[in-house]
Short mmCIF file of N, CA and C in Angstrom, two decimals:
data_model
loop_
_atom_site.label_atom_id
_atom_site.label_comp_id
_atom_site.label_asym_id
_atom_site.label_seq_id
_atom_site.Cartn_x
_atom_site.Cartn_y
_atom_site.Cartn_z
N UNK A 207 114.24 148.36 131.79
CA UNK A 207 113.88 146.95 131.78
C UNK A 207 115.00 146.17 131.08
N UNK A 208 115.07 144.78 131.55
CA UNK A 208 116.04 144.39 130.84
C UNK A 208 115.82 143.61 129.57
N UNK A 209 116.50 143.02 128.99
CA UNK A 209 116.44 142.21 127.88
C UNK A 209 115.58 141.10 128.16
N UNK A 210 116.22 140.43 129.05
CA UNK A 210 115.71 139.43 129.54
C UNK A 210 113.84 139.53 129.95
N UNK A 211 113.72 140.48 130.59
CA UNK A 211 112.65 141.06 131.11
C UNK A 211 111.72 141.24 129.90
N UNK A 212 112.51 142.03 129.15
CA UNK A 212 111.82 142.25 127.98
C UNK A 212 110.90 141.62 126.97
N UNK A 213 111.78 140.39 126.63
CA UNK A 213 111.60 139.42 126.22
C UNK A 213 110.30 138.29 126.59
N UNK A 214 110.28 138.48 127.96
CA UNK A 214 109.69 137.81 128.63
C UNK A 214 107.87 138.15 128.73
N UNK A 215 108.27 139.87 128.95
CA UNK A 215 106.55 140.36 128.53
C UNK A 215 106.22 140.40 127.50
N UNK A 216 106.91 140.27 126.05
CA UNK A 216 106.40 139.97 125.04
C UNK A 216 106.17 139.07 125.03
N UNK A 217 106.27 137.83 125.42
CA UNK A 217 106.04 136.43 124.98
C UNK A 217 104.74 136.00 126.00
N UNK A 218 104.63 136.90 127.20
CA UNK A 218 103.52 136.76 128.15
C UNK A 218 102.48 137.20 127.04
N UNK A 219 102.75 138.65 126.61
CA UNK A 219 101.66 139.21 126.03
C UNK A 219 101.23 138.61 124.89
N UNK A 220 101.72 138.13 123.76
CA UNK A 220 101.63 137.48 122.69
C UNK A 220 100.55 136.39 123.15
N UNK A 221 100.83 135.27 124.06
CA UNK A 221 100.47 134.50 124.76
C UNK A 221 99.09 134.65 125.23
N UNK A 222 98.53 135.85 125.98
CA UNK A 222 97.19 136.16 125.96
C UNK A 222 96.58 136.76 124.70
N UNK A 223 97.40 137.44 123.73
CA UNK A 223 96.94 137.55 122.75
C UNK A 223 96.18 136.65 121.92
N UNK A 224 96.69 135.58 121.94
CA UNK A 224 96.69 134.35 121.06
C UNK A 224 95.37 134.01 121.66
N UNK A 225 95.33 133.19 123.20
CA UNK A 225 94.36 132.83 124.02
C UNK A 225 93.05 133.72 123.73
N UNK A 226 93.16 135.02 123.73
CA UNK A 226 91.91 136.01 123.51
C UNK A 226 91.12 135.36 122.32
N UNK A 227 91.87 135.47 121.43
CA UNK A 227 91.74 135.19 119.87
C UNK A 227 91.17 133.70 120.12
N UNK A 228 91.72 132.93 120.85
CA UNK A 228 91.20 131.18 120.36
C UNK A 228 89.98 130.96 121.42
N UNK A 229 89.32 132.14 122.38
CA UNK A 229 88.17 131.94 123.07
C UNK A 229 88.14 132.16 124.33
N UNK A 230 89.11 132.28 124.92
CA UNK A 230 89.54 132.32 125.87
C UNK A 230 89.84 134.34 126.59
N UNK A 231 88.32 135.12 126.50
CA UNK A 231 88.93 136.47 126.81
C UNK A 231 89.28 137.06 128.10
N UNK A 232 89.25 136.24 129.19
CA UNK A 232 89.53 136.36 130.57
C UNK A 232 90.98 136.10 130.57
N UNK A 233 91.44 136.04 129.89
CA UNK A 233 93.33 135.78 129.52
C UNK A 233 94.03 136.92 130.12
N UNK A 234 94.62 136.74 131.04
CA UNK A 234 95.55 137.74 130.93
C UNK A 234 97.21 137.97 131.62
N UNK A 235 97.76 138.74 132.01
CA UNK A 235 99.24 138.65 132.40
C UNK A 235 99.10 138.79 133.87
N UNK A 236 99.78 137.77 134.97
CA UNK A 236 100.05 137.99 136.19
C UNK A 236 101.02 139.13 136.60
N UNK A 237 100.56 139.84 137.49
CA UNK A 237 101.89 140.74 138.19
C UNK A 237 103.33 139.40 138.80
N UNK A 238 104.80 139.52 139.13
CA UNK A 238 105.27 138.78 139.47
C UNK A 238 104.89 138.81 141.21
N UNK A 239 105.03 137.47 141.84
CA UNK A 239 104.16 137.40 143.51
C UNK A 239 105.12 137.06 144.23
N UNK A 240 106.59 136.74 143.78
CA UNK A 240 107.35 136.43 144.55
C UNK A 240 107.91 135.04 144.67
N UNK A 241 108.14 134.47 146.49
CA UNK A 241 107.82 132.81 146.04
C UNK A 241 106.46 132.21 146.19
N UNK A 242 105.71 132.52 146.00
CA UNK A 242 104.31 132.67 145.65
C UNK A 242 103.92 132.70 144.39
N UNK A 243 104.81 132.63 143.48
CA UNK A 243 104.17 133.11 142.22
C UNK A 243 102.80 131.69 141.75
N UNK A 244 102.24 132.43 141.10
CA UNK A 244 101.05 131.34 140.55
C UNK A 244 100.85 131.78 138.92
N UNK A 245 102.24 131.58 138.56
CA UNK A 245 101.83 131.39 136.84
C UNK A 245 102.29 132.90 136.16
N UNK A 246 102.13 132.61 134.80
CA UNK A 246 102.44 134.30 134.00
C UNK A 246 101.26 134.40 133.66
N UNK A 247 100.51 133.32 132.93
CA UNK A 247 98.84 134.05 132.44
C UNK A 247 98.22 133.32 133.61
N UNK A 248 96.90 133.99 133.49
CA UNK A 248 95.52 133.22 134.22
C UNK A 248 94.77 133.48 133.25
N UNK A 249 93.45 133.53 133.82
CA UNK A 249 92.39 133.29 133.08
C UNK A 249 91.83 132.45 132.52
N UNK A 250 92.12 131.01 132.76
CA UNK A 250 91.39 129.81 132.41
C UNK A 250 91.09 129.54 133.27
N UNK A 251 90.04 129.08 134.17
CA UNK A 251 89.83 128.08 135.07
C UNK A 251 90.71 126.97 135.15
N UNK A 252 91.13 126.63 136.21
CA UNK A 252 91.85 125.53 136.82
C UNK A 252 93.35 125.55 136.20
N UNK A 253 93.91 126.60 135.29
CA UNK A 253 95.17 126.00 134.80
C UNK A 253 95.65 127.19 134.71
N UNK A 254 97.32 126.92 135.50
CA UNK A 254 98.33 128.15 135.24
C UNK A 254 99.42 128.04 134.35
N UNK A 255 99.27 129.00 133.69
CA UNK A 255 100.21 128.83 132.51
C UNK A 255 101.75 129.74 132.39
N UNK A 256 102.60 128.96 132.52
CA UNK A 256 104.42 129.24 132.73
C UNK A 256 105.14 129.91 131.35
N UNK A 257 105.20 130.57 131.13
CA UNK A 257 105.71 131.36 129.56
C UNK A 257 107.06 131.44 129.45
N UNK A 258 107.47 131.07 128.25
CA UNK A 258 109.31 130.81 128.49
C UNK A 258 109.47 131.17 127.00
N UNK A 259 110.50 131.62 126.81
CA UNK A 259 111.20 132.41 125.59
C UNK A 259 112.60 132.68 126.28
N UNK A 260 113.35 131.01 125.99
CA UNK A 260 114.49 131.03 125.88
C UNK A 260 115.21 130.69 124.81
N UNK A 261 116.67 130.88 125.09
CA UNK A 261 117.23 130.69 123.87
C UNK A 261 117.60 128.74 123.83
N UNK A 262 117.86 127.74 125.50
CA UNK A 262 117.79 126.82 125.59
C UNK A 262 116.66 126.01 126.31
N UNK A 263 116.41 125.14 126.38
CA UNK A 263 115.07 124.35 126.40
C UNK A 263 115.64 123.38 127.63
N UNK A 264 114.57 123.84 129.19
CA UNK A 264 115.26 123.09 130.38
C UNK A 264 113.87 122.75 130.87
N UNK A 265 113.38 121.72 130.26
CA UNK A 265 111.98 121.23 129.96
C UNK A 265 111.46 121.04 131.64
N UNK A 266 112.58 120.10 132.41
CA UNK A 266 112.26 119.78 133.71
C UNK A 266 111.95 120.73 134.44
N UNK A 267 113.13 121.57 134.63
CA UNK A 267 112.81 122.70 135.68
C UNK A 267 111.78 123.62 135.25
N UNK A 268 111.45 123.51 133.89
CA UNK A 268 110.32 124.79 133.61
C UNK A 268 108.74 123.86 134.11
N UNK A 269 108.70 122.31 134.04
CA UNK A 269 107.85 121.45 134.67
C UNK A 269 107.56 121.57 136.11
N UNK A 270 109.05 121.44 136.59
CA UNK A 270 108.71 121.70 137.90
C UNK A 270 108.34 123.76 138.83
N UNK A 271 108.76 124.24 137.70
CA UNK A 271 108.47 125.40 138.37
C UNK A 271 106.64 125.58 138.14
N UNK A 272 106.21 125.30 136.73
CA UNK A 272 104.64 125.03 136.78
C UNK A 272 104.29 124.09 137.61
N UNK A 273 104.64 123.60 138.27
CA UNK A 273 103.93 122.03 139.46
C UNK A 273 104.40 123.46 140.69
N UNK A 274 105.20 124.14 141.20
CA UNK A 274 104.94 124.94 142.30
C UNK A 274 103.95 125.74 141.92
N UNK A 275 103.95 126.51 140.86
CA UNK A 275 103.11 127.95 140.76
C UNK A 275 102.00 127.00 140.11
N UNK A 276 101.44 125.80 139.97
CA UNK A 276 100.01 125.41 140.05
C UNK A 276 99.37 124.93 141.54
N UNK A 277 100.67 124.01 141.90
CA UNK A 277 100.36 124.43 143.52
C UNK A 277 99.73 126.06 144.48
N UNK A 278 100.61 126.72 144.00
CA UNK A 278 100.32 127.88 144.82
C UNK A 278 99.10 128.62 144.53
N UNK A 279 98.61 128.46 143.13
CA UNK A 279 97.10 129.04 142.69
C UNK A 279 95.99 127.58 142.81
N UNK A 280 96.24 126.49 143.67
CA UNK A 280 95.39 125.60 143.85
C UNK A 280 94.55 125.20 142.76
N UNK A 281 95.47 125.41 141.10
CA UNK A 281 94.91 125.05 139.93
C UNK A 281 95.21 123.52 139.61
N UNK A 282 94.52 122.96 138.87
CA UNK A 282 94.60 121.37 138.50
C UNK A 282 95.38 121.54 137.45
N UNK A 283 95.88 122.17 136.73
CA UNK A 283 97.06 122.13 135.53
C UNK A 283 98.08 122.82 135.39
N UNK A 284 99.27 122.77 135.44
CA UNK A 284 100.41 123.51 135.53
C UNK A 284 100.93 123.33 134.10
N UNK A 285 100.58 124.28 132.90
CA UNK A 285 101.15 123.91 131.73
C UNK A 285 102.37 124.90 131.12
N UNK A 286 103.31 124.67 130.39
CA UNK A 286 104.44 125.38 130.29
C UNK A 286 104.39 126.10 128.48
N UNK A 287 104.34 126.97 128.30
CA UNK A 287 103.94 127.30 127.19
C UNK A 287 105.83 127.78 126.38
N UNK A 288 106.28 127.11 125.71
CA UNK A 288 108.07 127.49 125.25
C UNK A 288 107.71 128.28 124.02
N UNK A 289 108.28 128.46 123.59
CA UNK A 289 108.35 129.78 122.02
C UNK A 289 109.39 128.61 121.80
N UNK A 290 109.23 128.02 120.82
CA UNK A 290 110.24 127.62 119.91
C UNK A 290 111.79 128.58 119.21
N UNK A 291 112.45 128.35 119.36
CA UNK A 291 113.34 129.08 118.34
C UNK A 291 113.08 129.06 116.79
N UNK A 292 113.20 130.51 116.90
CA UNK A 292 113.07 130.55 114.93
C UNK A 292 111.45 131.30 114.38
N UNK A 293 110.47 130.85 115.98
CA UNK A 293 109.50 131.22 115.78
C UNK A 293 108.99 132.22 116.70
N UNK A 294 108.31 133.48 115.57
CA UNK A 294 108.28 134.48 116.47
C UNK A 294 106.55 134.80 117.12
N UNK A 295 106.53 136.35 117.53
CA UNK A 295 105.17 136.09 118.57
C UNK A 295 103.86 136.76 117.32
N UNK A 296 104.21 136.24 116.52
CA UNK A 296 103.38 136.45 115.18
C UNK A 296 102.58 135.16 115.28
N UNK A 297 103.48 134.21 115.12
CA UNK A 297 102.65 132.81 114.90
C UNK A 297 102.84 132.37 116.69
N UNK A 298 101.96 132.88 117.47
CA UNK A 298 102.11 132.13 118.54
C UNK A 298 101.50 130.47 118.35
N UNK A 299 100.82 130.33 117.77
CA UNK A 299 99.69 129.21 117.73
C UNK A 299 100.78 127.85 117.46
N UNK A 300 102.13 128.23 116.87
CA UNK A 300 103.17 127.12 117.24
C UNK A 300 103.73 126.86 117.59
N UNK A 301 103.83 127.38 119.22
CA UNK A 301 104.70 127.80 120.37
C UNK A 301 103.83 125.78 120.94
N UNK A 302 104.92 125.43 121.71
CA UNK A 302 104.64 124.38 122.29
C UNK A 302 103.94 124.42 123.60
N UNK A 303 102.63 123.57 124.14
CA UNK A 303 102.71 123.39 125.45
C UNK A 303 102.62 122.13 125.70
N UNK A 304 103.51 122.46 126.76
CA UNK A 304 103.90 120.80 127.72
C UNK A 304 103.60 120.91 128.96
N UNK A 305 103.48 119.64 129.18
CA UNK A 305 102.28 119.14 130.64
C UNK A 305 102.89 117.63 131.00
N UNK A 306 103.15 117.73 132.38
CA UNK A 306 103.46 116.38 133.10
C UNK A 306 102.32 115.11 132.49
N UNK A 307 102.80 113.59 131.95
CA UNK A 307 101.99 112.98 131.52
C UNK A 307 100.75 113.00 132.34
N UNK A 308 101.14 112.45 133.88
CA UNK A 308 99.95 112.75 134.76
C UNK A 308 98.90 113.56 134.34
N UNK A 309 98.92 115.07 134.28
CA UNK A 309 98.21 115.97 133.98
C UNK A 309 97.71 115.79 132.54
N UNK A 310 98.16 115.88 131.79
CA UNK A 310 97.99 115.38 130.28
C UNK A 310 96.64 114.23 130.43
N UNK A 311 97.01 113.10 131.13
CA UNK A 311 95.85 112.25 131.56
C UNK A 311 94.47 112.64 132.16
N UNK A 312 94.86 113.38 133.69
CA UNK A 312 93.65 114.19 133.68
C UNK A 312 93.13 114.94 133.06
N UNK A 313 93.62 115.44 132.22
CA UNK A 313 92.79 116.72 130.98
C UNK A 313 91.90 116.28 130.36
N UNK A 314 92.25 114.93 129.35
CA UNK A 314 91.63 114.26 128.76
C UNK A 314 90.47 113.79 129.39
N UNK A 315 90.64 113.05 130.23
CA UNK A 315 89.76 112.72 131.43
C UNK A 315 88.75 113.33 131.56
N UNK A 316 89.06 114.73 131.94
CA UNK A 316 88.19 115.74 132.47
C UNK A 316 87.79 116.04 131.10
N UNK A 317 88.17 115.82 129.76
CA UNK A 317 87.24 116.47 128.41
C UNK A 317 86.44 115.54 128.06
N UNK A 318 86.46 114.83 128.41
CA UNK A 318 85.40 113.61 128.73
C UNK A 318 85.24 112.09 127.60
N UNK A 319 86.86 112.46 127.34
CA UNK A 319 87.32 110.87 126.16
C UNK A 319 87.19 109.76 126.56
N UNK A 320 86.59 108.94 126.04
CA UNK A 320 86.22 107.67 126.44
C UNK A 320 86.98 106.50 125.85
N UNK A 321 87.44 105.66 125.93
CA UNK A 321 88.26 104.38 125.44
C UNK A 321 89.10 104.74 124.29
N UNK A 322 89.91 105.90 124.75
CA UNK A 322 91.02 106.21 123.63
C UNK A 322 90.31 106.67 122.38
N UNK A 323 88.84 107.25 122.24
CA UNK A 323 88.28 108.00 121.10
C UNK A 323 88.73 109.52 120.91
N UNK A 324 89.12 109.70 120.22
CA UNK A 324 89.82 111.11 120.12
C UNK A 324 89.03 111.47 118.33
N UNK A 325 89.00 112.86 118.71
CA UNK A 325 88.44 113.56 117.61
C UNK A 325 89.74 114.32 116.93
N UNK A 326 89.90 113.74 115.59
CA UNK A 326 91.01 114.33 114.34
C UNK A 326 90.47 115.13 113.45
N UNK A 327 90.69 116.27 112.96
CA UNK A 327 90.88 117.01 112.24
C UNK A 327 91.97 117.01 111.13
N UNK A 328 91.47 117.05 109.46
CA UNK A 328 92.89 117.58 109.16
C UNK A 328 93.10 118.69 109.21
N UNK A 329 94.51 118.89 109.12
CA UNK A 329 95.09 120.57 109.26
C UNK A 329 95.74 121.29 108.16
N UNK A 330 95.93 120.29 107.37
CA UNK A 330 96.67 120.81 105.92
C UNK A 330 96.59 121.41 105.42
N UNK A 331 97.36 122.45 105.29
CA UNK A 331 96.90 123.90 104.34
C UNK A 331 96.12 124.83 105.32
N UNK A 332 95.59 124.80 106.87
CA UNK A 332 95.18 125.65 107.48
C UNK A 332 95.85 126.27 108.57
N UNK A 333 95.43 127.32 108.55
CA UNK A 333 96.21 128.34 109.59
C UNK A 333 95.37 127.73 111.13
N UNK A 334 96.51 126.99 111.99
CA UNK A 334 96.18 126.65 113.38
C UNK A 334 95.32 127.47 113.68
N UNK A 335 95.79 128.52 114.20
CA UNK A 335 95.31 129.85 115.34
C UNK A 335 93.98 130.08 115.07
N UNK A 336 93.50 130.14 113.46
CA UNK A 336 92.32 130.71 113.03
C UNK A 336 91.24 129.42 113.58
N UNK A 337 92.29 128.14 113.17
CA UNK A 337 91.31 126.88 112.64
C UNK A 337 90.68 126.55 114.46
N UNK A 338 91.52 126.75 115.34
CA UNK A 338 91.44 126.74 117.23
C UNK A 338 90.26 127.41 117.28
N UNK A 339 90.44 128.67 117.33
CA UNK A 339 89.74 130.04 117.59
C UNK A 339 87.91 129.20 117.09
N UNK A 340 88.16 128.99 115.30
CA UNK A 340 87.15 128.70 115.37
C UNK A 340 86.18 127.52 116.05
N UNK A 341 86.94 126.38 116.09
CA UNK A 341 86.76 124.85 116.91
C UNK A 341 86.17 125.78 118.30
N UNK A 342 86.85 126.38 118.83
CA UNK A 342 86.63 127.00 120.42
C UNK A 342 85.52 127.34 120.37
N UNK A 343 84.81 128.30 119.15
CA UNK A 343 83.59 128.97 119.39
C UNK A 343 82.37 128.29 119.20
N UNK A 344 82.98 127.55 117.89
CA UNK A 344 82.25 125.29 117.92
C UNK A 344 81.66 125.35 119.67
N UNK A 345 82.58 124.82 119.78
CA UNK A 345 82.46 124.02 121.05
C UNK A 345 81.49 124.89 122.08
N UNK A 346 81.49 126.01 122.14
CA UNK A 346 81.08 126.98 123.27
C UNK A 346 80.14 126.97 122.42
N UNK A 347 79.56 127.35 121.48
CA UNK A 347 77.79 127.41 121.09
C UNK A 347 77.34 125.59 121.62
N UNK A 348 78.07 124.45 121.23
CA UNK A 348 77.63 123.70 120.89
C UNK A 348 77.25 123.09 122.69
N UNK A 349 77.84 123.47 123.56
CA UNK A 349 77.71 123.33 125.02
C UNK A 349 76.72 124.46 125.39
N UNK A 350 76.24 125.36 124.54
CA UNK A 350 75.53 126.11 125.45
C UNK A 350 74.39 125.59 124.84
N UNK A 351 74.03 124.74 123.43
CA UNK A 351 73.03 124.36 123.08
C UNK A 351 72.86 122.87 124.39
N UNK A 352 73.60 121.83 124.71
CA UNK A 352 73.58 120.81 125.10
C UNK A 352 73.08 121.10 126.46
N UNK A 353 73.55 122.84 127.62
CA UNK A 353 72.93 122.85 128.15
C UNK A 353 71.30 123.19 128.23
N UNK A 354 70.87 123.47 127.55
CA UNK A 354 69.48 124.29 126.96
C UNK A 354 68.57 123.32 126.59
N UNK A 355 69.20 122.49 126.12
CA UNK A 355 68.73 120.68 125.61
C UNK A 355 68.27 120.15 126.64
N UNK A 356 68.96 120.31 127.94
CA UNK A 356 69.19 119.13 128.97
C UNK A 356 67.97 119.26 129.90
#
């Protein structure tokens, strides 16, 4: 395998690692499909996720290669997940993801924000990954109560 290669399934794997951990256990690594491809992870509903661990940052083309391979898995989000430099697959939880504004808009949309109300948290002094993970499991009791309610 090569370096390159190498590199690349660690940062896939890390990547579902992380996802497992923040709620998400249907996470996992795509085989490569060719020109067909539809993403490096799946396992979310509606969104394919592009994994990059380079050494330079080519924001567009890694945009536009998630806008084909969300095309090709007929998912509504094509998001690009970068590894920062400097940061390794220990702390994935500060790896960046980026999303065409468009999409960014529908997300929100679809999480169901209303007149620019957004819910803040502080974060100071807490470990992301743990503080996600737990918000995630928040949220999933708190929707399975709302359906049960309804």
């Amino acid at each position: 395998m090569s370096e390159s290669k190498r590199k690349g399934t660690m940062a896939e794997t890390a990547v579902v690692s992380f996802l497992r951990t923040a709620g998400f256990p249907y996470a996992e690594r795509l085989a490569l499909q060719g020109n067909k491809d539809r993403g490096d992870v799946t396992g979310i509903p509606g969104v394919v996720l592009e994994v990059k661990a380079e050494q330079s940052y080519q924001f567009s083309g890694w945009l536009h290669e998630a806008r084909v391979e969300r095309e090709n898995a007929g998912a509504d989000f094509g998001i690009v997940i970068a590894k920062p430099r400097q940061v390794g697959t220990t702390r994935t939880g500060e790896w960046m993801a980026i999303l065409r504004l468009e999409e960014y808009a529908k997300l929100i949309d679809q999480a169901g924000v209303q007149d620019g109300e957004v819910w803040v948290q502080d974060m100071s002094g807490a470990s992301i990954s743990t503080y996600i993970a737990k918000s995630m499991r928040l949220a999933a009791e708190l929707a399975g109560q709302a359906d049960r309610d309804w």
